[in-house]
Short mmCIF file of C-alpha atoms and ligand atoms in Angstrom, two decimals:
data_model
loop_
_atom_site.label_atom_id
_atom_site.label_comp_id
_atom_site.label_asym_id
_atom_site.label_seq_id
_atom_site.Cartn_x
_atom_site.Cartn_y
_atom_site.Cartn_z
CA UNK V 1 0.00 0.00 0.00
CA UNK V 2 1.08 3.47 -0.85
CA UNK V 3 2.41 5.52 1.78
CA UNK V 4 4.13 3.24 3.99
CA UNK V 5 0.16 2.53 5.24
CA UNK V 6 -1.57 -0.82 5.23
CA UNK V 7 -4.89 -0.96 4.01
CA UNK V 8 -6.92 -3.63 5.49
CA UNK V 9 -10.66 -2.62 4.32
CA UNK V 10 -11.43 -4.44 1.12
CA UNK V 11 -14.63 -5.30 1.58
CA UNK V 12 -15.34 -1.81 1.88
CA UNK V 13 -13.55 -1.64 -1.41
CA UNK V 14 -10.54 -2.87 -3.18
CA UNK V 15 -8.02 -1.12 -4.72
CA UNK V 16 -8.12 -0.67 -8.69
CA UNK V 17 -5.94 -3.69 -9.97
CA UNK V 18 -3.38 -2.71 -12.91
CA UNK V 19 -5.00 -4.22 -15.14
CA UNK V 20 -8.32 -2.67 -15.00
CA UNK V 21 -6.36 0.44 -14.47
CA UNK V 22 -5.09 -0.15 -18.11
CA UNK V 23 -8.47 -1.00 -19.42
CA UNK V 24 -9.95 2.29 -18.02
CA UNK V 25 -7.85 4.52 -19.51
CA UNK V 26 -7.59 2.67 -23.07
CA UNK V 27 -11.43 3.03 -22.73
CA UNK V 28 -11.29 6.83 -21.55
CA UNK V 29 -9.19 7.32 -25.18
CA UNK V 30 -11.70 5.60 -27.21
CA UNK V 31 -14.19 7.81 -28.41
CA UNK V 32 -17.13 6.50 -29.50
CA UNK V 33 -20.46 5.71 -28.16
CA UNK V 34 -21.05 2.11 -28.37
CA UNK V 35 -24.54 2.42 -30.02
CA UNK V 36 -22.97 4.45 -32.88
CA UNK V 37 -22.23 2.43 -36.07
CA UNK V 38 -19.09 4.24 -37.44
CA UNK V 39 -15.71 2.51 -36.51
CA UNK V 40 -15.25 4.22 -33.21
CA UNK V 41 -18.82 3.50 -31.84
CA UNK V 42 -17.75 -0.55 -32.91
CA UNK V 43 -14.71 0.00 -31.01
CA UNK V 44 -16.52 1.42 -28.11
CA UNK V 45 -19.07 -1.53 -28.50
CA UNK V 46 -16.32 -3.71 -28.56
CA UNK V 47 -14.94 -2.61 -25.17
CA UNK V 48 -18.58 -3.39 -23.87
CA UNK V 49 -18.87 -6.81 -25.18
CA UNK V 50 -15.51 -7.76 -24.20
CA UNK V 51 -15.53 -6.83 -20.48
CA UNK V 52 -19.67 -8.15 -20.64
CA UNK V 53 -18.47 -11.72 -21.69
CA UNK V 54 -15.72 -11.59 -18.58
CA UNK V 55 -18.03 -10.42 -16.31
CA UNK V 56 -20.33 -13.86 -17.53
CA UNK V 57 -17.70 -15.97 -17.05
CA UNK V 58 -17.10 -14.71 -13.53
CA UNK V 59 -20.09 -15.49 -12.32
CA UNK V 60 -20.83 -18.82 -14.38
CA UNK V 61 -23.83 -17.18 -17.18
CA UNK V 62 -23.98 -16.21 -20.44
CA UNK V 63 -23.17 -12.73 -22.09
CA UNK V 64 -26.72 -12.02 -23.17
CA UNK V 65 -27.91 -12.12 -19.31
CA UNK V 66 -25.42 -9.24 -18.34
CA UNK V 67 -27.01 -5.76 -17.97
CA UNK V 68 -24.33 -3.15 -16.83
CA UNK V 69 -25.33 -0.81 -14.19
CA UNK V 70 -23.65 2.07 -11.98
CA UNK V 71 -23.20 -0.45 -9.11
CA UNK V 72 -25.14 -3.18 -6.82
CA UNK V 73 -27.10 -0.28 -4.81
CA UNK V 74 -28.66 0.28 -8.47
CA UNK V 75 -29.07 -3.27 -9.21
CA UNK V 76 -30.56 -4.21 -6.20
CA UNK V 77 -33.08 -1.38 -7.24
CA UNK V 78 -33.78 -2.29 -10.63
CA UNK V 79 -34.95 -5.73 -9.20
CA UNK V 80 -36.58 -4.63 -6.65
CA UNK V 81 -38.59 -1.51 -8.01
CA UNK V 82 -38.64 -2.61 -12.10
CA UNK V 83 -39.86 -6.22 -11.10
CA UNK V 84 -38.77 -9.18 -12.66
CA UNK V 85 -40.38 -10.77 -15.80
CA UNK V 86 -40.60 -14.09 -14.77
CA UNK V 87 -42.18 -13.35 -11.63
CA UNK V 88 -45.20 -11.69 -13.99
CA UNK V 89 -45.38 -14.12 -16.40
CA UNK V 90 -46.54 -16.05 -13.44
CA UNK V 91 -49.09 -13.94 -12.65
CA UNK V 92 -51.34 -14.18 -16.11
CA UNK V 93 -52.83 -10.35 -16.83
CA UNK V 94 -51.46 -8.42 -14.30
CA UNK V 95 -50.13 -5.00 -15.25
CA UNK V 96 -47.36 -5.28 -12.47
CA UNK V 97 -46.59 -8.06 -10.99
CA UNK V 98 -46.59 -7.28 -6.83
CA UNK V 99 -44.87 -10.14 -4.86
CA UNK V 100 -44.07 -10.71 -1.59
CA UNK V 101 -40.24 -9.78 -0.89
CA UNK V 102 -38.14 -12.24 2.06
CA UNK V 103 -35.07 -10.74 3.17
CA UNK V 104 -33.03 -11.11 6.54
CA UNK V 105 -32.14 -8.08 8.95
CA UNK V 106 -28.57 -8.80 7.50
CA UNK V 107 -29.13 -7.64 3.67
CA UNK V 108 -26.86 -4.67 3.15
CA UNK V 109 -28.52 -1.44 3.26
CA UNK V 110 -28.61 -1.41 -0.29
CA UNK V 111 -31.79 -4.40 -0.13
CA UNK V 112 -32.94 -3.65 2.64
CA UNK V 113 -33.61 0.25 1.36
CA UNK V 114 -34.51 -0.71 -2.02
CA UNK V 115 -37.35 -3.50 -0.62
CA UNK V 116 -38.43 -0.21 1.58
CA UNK V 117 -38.44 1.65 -1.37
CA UNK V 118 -40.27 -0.72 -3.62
CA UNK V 119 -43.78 0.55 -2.22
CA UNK V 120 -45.04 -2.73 -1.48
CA UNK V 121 -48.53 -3.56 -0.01
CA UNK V 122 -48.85 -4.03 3.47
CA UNK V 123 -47.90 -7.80 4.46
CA UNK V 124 -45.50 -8.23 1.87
CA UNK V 125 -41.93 -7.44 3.07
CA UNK V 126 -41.07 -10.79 5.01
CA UNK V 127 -38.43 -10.99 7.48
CA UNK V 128 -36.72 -13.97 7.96
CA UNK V 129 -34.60 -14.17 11.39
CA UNK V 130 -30.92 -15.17 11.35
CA UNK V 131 -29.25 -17.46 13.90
CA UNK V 132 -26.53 -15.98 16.38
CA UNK V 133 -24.18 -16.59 13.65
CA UNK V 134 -25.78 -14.65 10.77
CA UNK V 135 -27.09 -17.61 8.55
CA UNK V 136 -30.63 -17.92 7.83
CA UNK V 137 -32.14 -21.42 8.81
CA UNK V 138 -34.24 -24.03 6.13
CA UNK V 139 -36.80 -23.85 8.55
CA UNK V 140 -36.84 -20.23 9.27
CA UNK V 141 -36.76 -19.81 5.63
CA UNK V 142 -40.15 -22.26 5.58
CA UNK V 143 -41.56 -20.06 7.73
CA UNK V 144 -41.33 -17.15 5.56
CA UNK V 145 -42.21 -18.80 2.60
CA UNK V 146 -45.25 -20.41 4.14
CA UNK V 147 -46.17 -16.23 5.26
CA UNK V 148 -45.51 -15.55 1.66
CA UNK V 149 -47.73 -18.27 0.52
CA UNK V 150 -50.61 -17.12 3.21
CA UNK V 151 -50.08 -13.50 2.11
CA UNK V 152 -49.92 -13.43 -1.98
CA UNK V 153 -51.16 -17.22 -2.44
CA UNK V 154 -51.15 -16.66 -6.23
CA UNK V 155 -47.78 -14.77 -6.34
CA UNK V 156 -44.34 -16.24 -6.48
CA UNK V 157 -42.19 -14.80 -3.54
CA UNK V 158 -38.97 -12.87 -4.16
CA UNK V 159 -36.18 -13.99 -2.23
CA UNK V 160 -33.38 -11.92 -1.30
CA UNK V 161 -30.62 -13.91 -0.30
CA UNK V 162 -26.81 -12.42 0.45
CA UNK V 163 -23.66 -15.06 -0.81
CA UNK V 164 -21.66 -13.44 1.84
CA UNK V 165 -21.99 -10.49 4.24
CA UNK V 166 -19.85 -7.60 3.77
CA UNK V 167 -19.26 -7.41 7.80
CA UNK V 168 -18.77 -10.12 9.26
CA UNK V 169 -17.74 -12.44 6.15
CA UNK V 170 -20.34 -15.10 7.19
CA UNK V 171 -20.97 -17.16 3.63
CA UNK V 172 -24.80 -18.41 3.43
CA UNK V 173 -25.88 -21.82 2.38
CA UNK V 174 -27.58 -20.11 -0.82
CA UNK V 175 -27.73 -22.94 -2.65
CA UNK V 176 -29.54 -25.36 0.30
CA UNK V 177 -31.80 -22.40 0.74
CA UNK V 178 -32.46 -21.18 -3.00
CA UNK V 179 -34.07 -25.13 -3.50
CA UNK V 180 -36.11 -24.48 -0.87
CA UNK V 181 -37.43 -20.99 -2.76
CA UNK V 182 -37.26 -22.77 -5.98
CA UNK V 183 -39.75 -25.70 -4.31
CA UNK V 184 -41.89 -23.40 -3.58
CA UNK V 185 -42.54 -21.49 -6.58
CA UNK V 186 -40.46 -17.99 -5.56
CA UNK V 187 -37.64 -16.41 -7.28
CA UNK V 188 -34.09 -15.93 -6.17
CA UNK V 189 -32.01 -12.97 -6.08
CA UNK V 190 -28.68 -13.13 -4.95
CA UNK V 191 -26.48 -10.54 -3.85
CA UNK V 192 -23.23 -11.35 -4.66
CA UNK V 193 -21.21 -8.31 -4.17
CA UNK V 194 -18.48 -9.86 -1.55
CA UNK V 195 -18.34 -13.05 -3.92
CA UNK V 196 -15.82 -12.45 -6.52
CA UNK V 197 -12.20 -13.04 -6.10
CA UNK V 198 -13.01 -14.43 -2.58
CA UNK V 199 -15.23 -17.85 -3.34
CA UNK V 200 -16.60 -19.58 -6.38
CA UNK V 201 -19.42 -18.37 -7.92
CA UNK V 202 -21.52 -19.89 -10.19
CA UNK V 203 -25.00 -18.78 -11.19
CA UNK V 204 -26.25 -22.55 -11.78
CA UNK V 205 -24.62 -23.80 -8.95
CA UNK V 206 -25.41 -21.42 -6.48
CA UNK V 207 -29.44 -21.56 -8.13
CA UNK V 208 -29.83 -18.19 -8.42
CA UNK V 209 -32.10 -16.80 -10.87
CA UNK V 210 -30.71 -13.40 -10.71
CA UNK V 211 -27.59 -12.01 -9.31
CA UNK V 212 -25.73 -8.71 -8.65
CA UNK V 213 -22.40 -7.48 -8.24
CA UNK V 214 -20.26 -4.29 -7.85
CA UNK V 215 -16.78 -3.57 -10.00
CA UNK V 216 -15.09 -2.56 -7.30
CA UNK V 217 -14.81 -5.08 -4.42
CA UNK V 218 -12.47 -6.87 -7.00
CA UNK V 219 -10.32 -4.90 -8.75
CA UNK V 220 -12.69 -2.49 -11.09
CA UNK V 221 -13.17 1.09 -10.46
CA UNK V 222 -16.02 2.19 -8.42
CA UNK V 223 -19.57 3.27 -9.65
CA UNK V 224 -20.09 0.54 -12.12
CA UNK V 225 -21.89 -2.82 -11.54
CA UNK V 226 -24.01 -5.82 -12.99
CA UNK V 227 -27.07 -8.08 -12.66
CA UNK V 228 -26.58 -11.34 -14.38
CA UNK V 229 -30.15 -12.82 -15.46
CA UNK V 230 -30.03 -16.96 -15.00
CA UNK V 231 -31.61 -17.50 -18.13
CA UNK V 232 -32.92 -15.30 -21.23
CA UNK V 233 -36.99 -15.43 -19.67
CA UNK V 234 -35.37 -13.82 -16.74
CA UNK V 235 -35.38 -10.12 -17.66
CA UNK V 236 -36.38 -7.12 -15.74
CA UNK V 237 -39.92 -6.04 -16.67
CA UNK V 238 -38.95 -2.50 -17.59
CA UNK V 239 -35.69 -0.28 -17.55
CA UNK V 240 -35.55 1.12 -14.19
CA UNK V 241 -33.60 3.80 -15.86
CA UNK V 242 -35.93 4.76 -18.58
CA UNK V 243 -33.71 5.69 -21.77
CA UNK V 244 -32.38 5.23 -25.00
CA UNK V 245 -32.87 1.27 -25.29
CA UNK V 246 -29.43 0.37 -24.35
CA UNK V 247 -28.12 -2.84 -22.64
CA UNK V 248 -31.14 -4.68 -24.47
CA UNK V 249 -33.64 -2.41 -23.15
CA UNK V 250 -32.96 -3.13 -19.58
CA UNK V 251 -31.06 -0.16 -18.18
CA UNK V 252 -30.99 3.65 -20.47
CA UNK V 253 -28.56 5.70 -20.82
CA UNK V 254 -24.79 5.56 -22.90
CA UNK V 255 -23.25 2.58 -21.07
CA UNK V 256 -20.21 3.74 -19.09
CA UNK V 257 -17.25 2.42 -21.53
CA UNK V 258 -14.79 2.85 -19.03
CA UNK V 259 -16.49 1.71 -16.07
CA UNK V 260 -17.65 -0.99 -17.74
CA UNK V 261 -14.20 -2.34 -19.30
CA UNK V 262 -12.69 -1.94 -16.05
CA UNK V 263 -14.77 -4.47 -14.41
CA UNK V 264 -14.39 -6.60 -17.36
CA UNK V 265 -10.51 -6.77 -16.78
CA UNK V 266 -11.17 -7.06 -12.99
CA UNK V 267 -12.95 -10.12 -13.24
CA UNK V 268 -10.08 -11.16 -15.63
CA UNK V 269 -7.94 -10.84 -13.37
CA UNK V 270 -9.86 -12.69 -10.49
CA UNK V 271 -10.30 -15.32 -12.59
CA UNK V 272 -6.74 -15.82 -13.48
CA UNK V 273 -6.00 -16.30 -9.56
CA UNK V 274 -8.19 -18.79 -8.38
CA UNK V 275 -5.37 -19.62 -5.81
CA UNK V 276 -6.12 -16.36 -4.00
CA UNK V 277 -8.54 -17.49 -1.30
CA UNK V 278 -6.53 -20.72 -0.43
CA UNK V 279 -3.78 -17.71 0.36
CA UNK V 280 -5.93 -15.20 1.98
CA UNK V 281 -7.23 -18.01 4.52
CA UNK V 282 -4.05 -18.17 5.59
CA UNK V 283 -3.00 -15.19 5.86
CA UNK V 284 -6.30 -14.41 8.05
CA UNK V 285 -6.32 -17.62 10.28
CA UNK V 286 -2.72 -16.45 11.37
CA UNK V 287 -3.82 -12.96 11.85
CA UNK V 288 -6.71 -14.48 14.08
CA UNK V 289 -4.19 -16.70 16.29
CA UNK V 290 -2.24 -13.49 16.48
CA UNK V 291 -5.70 -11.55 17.98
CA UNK V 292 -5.90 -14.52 20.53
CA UNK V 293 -2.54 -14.28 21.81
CA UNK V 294 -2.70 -10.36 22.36
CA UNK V 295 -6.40 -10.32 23.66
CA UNK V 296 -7.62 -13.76 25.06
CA UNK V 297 -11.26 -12.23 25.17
CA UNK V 298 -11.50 -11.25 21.68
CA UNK V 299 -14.95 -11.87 20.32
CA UNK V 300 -14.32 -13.57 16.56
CA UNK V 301 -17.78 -12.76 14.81
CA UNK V 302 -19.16 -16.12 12.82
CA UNK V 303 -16.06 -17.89 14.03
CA UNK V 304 -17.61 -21.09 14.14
CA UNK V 305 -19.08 -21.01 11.00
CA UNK V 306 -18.66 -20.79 6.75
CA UNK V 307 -17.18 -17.21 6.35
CA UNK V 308 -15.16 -15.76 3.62
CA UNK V 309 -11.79 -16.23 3.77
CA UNK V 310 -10.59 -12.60 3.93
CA UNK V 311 -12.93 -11.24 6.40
CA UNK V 312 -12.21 -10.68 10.19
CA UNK V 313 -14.82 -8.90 12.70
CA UNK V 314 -13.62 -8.81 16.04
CA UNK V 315 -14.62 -6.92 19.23
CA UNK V 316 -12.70 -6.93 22.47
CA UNK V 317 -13.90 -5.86 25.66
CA UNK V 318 -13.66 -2.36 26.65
CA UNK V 319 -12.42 -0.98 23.40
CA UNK V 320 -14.99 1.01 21.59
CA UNK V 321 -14.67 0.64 17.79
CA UNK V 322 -15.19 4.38 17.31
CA UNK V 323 -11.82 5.19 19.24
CA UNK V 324 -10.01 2.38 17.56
CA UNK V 325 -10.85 3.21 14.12
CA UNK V 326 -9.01 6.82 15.03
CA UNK V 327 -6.06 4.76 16.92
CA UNK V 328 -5.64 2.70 14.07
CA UNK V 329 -5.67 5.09 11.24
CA UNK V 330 -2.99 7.28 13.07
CA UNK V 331 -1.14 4.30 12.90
CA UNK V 332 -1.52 4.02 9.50
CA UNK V 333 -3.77 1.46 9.09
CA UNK V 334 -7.28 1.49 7.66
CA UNK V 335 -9.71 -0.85 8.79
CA UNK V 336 -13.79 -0.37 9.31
CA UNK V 337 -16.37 -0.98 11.73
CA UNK V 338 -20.24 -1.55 11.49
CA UNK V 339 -21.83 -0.36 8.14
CA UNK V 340 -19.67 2.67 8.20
CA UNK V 341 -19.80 1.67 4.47
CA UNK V 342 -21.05 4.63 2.42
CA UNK V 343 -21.58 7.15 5.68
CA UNK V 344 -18.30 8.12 6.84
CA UNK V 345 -19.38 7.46 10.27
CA UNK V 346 -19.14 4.85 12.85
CA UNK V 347 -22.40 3.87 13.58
CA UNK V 348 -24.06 0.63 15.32
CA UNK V 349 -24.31 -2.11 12.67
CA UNK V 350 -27.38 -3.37 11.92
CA UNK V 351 -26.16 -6.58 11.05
CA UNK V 352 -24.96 -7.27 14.38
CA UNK V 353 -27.95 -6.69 15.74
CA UNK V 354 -30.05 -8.78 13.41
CA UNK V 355 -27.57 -11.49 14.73
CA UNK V 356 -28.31 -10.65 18.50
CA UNK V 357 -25.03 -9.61 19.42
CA UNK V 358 -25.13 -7.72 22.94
CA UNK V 359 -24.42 -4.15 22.81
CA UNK V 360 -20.54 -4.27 23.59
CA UNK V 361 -20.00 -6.30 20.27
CA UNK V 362 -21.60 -4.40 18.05
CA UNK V 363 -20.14 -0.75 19.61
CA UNK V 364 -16.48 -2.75 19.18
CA UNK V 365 -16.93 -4.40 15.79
CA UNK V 366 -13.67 -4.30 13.96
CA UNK V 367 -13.67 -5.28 10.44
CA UNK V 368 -10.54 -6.47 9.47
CA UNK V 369 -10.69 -7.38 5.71
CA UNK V 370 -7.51 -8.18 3.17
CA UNK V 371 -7.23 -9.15 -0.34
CA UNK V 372 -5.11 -11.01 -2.93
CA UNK V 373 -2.01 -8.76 -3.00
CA UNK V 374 -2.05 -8.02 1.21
CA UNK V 375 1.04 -9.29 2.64
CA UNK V 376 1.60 -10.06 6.84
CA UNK V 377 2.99 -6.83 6.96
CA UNK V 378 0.35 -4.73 6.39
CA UNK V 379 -1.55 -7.23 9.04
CA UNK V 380 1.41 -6.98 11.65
CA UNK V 381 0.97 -3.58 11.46
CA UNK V 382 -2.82 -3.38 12.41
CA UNK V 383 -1.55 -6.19 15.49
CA UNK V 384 1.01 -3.42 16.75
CA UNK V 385 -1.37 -0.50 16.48
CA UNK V 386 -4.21 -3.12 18.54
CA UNK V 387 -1.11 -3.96 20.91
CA UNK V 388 -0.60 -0.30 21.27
CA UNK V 389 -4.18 0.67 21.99
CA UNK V 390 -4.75 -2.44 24.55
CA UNK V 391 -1.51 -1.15 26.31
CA UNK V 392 -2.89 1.94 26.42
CA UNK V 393 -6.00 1.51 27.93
CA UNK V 394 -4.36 -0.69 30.32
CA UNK V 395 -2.37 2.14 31.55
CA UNK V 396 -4.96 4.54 31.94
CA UNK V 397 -6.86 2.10 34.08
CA UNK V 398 -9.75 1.38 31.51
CA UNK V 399 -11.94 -0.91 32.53
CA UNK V 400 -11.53 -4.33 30.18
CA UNK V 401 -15.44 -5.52 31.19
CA UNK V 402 -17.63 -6.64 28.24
CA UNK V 403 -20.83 -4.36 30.20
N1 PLP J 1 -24.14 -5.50 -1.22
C1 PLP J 1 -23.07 -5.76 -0.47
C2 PLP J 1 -22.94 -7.09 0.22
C3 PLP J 1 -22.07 -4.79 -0.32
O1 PLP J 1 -21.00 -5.05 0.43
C4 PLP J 1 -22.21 -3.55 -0.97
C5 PLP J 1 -21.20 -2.48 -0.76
O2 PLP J 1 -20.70 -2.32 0.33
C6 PLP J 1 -23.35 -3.34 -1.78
C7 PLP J 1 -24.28 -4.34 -1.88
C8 PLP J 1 -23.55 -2.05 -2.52
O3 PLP J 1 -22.54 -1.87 -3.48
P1 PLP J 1 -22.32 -0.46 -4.19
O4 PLP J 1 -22.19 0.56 -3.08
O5 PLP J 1 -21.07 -0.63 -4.93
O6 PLP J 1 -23.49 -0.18 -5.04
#
C-alpha cells in the first residue's frame, strides 16, 4: 500500500488492480459511443462486449444475461422496483406483478432500502430471522415462505438472499436455501457483491435466478456494476432507468465504456487467480491466532461457522470501535467498523444486531478485511497499532469488562 500505510478494508472496497487500471484509460481514449455504427462507436461496442463476456464468465452465465449498471445499490433497485419478468409471467394479466419480498435483517442497506423503497402492499416485506451466527435457517426460511404463501397465495415470492456479508464475512448456504425458494414457486435474487475473487461463484450452482455485483470489491473502479439474469426469460420487466434502449432495453442511458471495461478486466484478473482465497485463509487464520494471543477475550464474529476467507470482525472488551478506528488510522492502518460503508461514520451495525449480538460487540466491531495482493505486513501492522491501543487503555486504568 502506498504511503508506507496498510490498508486492510477491502470489503469496503478494493483497490483498482493494474489491469483494469489499463483497461480504463484505453477506454477513456476511445471515443465513441457504443450504439454508434461508425468505426469508433464498434470500437466502443467492442470494449462493452468484451468486459460483458468476462463479467459472464465470472459469475458462471452467459453474455446475453449481463445488464451493466452504476453499481449493486442500483441493481438491487432495478430488481426490486422494475420487477422481474418471470415473476409476472406467473401472474397471467397483471399489469405489475406485486410479490411478496423475504429478506433477513442482514441484507446490506442497499436491499434492505430498495425492498423499503419498492412501495409494497402491506404484508408483503417478510423478514426472515438469522441465527446468532448470521445464517438464515431451512426452517426459518419455511416459515417465511409459508407467510408468503398465506399472504400473496397466487404470487411467487422474491427472495433476497446475500452469498456473503460484507461485515462479518459469514458465507450463506444459498444454494440449500435457494431449493427451498425454488420448491416453492419464488424467485431468487442473490447478492453477490463480496463473492468475486473471494469464493466460487456460479450462477447454476449457487441456483440463483438473478444475481448482482459491484466492480469494485475486486479490482474495477467504483460506480459501475451488474445483474446477471439466470436464463434469457429472466429479464427485468422494464428499464428502471428509462432511456435510450441500451443494454437490451434493460437499463438507459450511454453505457459507461470505461467503467464498464474496467470491471471486465477485474474479473479477468480474479479469474486468473483462483489460488487467492486458499492464500488469503491463511493469511487471516494467522492474523486471528495473532488476535488470541494479544487479547484472550476477543470476540471472533461467525467464528464457528462458513465465512469468507478474507474477512475478520472482532470486538474486544472495553475498546470502543469508534476510538479504535481513530487509533488505528494514526497508525496508518485502515480498517472499518459496522456499516460505516457509504456514511463516513461509525455507527451501530445493523447486522450485528439482526444477529443478537449484545451491545458491547456491536459498539467494538472491527472489520478487518484483506485481499489477494495483502502481505503479513500490512496485518502486523494493524496487530502493533491493537497492541498499542490495549496497552494503552491498560495504563490509563480502563476498565476491560464486556458491560
Ligand atoms: N451488497 C453488499 C454485500 C455490499 O458489500 C455492498 C457495498 O458495500 C453493496 C451491496 C452495494 O454496493 P455499491 O455501493 O457498490 O453499489
Amino acid at each position: 500500500m502506498g504511503a508506507g500505510r496498510a490498508y486492510l478494508d477491502w470489503n469496503a472496497t478494493a483497490p483498482l488492480h493494474p489491469a483494469a487500471r489499463e483497461a480504463v484509460l484505453h477506454a477513456l481514449d476511445t471515443p465513441g459511443n457504443p450504439s454508434s455504427i461508425h468505426a469508433e462507436g464498434r470500437a466502443a461496442r467492442a470494449l462493452v462486449e468484451a468486459a460483458r463476456r468476462e463479467v459472464a464468465a465470472l459469475a458462471g452465465g452467459e453474455p446475453a444475461n449481463v445488464v451493466f449498471t452504476s453499481g449493486a445499490t442500483e441493481a438491487a433497485n432495478a430488481i426490486l422496483r422494475a420487477g422481474i419478468q418471470m415473476a409476472c409471467s406467473l401472474i397471467p394479466g397483471a399489469a405489475v406483478p406485486v410479490c411478496p419480498v423475504i429478506a433477513a435483517g442482514i441484507e446490506h442497506a442497499a436491499v434492505l432500502q430498495a425492498i423499503d423503497a419498492a412501495g409494497l402492499p402491506s404484508g408483503y416485506r417478510i423478514g426472515v430471522p438469522v441465527t446468532a451466527e448470521g445464517l438464515v435457517s431451512a426452517a426459518a426460511l419455511l416459515a417465511a415462505l409459508a407467510e408468503a404463501r398465506a399472504v400473496a397465495p397466487a404470487q411467487p415470492p422474491i427472495m433476497l438472499l446475500q452469498l456473503a456479508n460484507n461485515e462479518t464475512g459469514v458465507v450463506q448456504p444459498v444454494s440449500e436455501l435457494a431449493a427451498l425458494v425454488r420448491e416453492a414457486g419464488g424467485i431468487v435474487v442473490v447478492d453477490a457483491v463480496q463473492g468475486p475473487g473471494r469464493m466460487d461463484l456460479d450462477i447454476s450452482a449457487l441456483g440463483a435466478d438473478v444475481l448482482f455485483l459491484s466492480a469494485h470489491k475486486f479490482g474495477g473502479p467504483k460506480g459501475v456494476g451488474a445483474i446477471v439474469f439466470a436464463r434469457g426469460e429472466v429479464r427485468l420487466q422494464r428499464a428502471f432507468i428509462a432511456g435510450g434502449g441500451q443494454e437490451s432495453g434493460q437499463r438507459g442511458g450511454t453505457e459507461n465504456v470505461a467503467g464498464i471495461a474496467g470491471m471486465g478486466a477485474a474479473a479477468r484478473a480474479v479469474r486468473a487467480v483462483p489460488e487467492a482465497p486458499q492464500r488469503m485463509i491463511q493469511l487471516r487464520d494467522e492474523f486471528e491466532n495473532r488476535l488470541n494471543h494479544l487479547a484472550g477475550d476477543v470476540e471472533i464474529v461467525g467464528k464457528g461457522v462458513s465465512r469468507l476467507p478474507n474477512t475478520t470482525c472482532f470486538a474486544i472488551p472495553g475498546l470502543p470501535a469508534a476510538q479504535a478506528l481513530i487509533a488505528f488510522d494514526l497508525d496508518g492502518v485502515a480498517v472499518s467498523s459496522g456499516s460505516a460503508c457509504s456514511s463516513g461514520k461509525v455507527k451501530s451495525s445493523h447486522v450485528l444486531e439482526a444477529m443478537g449480538m449484545p451491545g458491547w460487540v456491536r459498539d467494538g466491531a472491527i472489520r478487518v478485511s484483506i485481499g489477494p495482493t495483502t502481505g503479513m505486513d500490512e496485518l502486523e501492522r494493524g496487530l502493533a497499532s491493537l497492541e498499542k491501543q490495549l496497552a494503552r487503555r491498560r495504563a490509563t486504568g480502563q476498565s476491560a469488562s464486556a458491560a
